Short mmCIF file of C-alpha atoms in Angstrom, two decimals:
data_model
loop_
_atom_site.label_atom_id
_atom_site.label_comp_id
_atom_site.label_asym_id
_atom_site.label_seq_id
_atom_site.Cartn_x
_atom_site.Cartn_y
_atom_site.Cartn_z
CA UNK H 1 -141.38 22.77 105.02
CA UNK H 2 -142.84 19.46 106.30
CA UNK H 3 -139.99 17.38 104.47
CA UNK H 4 -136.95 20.26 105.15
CA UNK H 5 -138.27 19.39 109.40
CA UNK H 6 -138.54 15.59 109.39
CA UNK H 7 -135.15 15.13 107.53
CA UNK H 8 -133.79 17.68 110.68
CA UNK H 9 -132.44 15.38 113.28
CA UNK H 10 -133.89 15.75 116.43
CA UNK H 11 -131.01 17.85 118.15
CA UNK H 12 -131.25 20.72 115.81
CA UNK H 13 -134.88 20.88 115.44
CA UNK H 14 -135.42 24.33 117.21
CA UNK H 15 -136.61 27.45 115.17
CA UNK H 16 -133.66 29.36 115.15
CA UNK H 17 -131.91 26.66 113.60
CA UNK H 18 -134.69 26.26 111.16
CA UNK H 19 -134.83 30.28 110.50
CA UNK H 20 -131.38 30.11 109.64
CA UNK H 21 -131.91 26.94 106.92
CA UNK H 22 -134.22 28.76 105.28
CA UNK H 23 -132.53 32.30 105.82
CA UNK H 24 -129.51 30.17 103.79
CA UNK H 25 -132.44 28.86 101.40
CA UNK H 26 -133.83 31.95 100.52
CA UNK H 27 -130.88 33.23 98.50
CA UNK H 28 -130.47 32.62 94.94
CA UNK H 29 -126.63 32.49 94.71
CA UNK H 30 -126.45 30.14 97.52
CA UNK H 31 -128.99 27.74 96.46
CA UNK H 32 -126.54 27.78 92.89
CA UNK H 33 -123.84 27.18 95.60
CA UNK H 34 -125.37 24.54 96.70
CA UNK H 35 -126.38 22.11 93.68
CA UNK H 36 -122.65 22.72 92.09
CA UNK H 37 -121.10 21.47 95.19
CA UNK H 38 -123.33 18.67 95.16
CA UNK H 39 -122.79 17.86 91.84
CA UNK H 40 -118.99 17.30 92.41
CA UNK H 41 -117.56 13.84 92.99
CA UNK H 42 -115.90 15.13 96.47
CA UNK H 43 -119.31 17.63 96.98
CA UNK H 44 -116.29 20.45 97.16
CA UNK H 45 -114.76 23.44 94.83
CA UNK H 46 -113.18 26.46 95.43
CA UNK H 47 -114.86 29.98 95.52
CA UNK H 48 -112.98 31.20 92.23
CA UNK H 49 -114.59 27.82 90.33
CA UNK H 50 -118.09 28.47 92.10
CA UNK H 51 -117.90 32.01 91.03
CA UNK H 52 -117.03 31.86 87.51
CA UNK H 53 -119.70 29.38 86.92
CA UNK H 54 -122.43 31.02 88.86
CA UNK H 55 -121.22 34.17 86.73
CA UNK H 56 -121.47 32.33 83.07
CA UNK H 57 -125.21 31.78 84.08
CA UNK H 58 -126.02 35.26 85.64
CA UNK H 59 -124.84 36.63 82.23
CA UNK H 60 -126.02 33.61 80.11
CA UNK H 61 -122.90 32.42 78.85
CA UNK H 62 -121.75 29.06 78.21
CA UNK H 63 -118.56 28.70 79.37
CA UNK H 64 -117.19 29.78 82.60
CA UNK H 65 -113.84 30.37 80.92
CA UNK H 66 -115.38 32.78 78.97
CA UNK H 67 -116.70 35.28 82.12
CA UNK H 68 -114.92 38.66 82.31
CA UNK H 69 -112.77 39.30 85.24
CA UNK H 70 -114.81 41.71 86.86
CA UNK H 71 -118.33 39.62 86.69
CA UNK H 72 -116.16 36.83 88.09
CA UNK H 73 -114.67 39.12 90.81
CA UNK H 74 -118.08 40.49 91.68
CA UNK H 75 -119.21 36.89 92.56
CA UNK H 76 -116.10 35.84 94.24
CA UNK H 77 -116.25 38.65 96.84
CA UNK H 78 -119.90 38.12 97.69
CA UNK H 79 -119.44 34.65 97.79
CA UNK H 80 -116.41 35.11 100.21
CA UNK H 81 -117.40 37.46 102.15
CA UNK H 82 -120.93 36.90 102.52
CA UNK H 83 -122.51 33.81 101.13
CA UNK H 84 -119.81 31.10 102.39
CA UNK H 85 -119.66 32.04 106.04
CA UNK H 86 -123.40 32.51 106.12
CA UNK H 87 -124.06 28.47 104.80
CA UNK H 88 -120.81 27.35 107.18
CA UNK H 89 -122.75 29.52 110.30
CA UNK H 90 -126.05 27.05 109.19
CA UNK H 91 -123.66 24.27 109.37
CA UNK H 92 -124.09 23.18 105.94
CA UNK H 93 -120.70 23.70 104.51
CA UNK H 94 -117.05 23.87 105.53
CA UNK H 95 -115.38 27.06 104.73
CA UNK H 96 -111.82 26.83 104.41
CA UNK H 97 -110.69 30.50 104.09
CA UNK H 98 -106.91 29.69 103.70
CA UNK H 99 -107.91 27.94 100.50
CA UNK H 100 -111.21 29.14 99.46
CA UNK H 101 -112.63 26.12 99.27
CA UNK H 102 -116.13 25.07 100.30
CA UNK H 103 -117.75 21.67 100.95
CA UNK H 104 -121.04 20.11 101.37
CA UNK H 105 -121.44 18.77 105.43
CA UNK H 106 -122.77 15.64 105.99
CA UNK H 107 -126.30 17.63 107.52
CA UNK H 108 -126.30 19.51 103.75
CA UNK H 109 -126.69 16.52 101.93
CA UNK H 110 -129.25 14.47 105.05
CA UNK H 111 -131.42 17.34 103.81
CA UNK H 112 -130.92 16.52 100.30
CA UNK H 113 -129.37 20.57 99.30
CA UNK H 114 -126.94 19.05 97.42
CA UNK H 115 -126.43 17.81 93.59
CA UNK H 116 -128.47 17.80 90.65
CA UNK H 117 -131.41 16.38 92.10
CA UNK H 118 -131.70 18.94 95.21
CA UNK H 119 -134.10 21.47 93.14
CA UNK H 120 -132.04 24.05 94.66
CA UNK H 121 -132.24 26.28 92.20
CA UNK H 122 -136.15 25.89 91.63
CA UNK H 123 -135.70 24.77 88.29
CA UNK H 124 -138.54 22.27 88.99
CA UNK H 125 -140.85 24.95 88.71
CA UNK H 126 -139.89 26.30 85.84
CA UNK H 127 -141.79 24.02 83.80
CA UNK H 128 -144.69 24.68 85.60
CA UNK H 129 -144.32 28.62 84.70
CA UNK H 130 -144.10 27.66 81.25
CA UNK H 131 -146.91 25.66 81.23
CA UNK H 132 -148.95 28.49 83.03
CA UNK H 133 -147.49 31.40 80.25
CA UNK H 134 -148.71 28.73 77.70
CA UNK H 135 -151.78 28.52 78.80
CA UNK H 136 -151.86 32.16 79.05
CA UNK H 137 -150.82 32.61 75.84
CA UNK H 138 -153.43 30.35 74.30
CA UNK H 139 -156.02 31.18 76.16
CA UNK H 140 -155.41 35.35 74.72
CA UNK H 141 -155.33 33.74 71.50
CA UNK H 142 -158.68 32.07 72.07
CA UNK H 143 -160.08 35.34 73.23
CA UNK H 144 -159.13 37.27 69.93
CA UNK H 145 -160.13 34.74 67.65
CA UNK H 146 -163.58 34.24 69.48
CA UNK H 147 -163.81 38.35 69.65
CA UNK H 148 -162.91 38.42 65.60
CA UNK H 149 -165.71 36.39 65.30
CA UNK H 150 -168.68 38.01 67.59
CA UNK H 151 -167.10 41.39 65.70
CA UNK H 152 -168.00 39.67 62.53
CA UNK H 153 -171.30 38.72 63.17
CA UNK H 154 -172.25 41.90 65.45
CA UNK H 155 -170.32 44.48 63.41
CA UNK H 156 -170.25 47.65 64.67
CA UNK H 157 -171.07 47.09 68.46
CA UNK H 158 -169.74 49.12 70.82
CA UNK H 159 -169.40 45.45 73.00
CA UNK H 160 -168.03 43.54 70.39
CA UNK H 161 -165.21 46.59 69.79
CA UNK H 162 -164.52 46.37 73.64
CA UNK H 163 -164.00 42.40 73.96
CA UNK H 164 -161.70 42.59 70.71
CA UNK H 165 -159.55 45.13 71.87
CA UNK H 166 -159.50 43.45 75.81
CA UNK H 167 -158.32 40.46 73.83
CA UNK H 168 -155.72 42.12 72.40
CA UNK H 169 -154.12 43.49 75.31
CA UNK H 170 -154.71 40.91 77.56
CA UNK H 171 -152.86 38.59 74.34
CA UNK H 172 -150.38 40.79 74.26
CA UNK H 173 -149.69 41.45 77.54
CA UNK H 174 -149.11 37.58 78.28
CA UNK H 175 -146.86 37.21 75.51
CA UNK H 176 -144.76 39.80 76.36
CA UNK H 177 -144.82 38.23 80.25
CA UNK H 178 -143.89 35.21 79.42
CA UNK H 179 -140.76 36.12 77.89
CA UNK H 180 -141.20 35.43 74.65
#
């Protein structure tokens, strides 16, 4: 929050303004919105090019060509009717509604929301979540072998029986969380 206020300019510092930022911010689609605008030479595209692109990743495809008319049209309507006017009311695009097209303001890219280095999209964190289901994963792992072990050595205990099977769950449980 720190870095989103000192790159505000002093005029538009109020909390309203702010709200609204972070209002714009806190939607998925428009943070997607943001980083492909950025990442064209101009910092513009039209809804229809936004949409099928934003739709290739909802439904994990590769190509945008490839998106069905109806998952494209799904994302084109929200994006027109919602999405677009709500960034151009925060003042960080122009919406030109004659032509569907939308681009980056010169107060979008001050505050760095634009292009592939924005983090827009949170994809910074992503590794970290990885790293954390990893860690997760291996630490279950840990747990089972150390439980096989104790079970060896203290067969039939009631205790050893409950940490193996704790292990288990809790193993399996994180693998399954972490998408694997």
């Amino acid at each position: 929050m720190t870095v989103l206020c000192e790159r505000l300019d002093e005029g538009t510092r109020n909390p309203d303004d702010l709200n609204l930022i972070y209002d714009v911010l806190s939607n998925y689609r428009r943070r997607q919105m943001l980083q492909l605008l950025g990442a064209e030479s101009n910092n513009s595209a039209t809804i229809p090019d936004l949409a099928s692109t934003i739709a290739a990743w909802e439904i994990d495809v590769d190509d945008p060509d490839a998106v069905s008319y109806d998952d494209r049209k799904s994302v084109q309507s929200t994006i027109y009717q919602h999405h677009a006017p709500k960034m151009a009311d925060a003042g960080l695009v122009e919406f030109d509604k004659r032509t569907s097209r939308l681009e980056l303001t010169d107060r979008a890219n001050r505050l760095g929301l634009g292009g592939d280095d924005a983090d827009v999209d949170g994809s910074a964190g992503d590794e970290r979540k990885w790293m954390s289901s990893d860690a997760a994963a291996v630490t279950g792992v840990l747990a089972v072998a150390v439980s096989v072990a104790a079970t060896a050595t203290v067969a039939g205990s009631p205790t050893a029986f409950v940490v193996l099977a704790t292990s288990i769950v809790t193993g399996v449980v994180t693998w399954n969380r972490s998408g694997r």
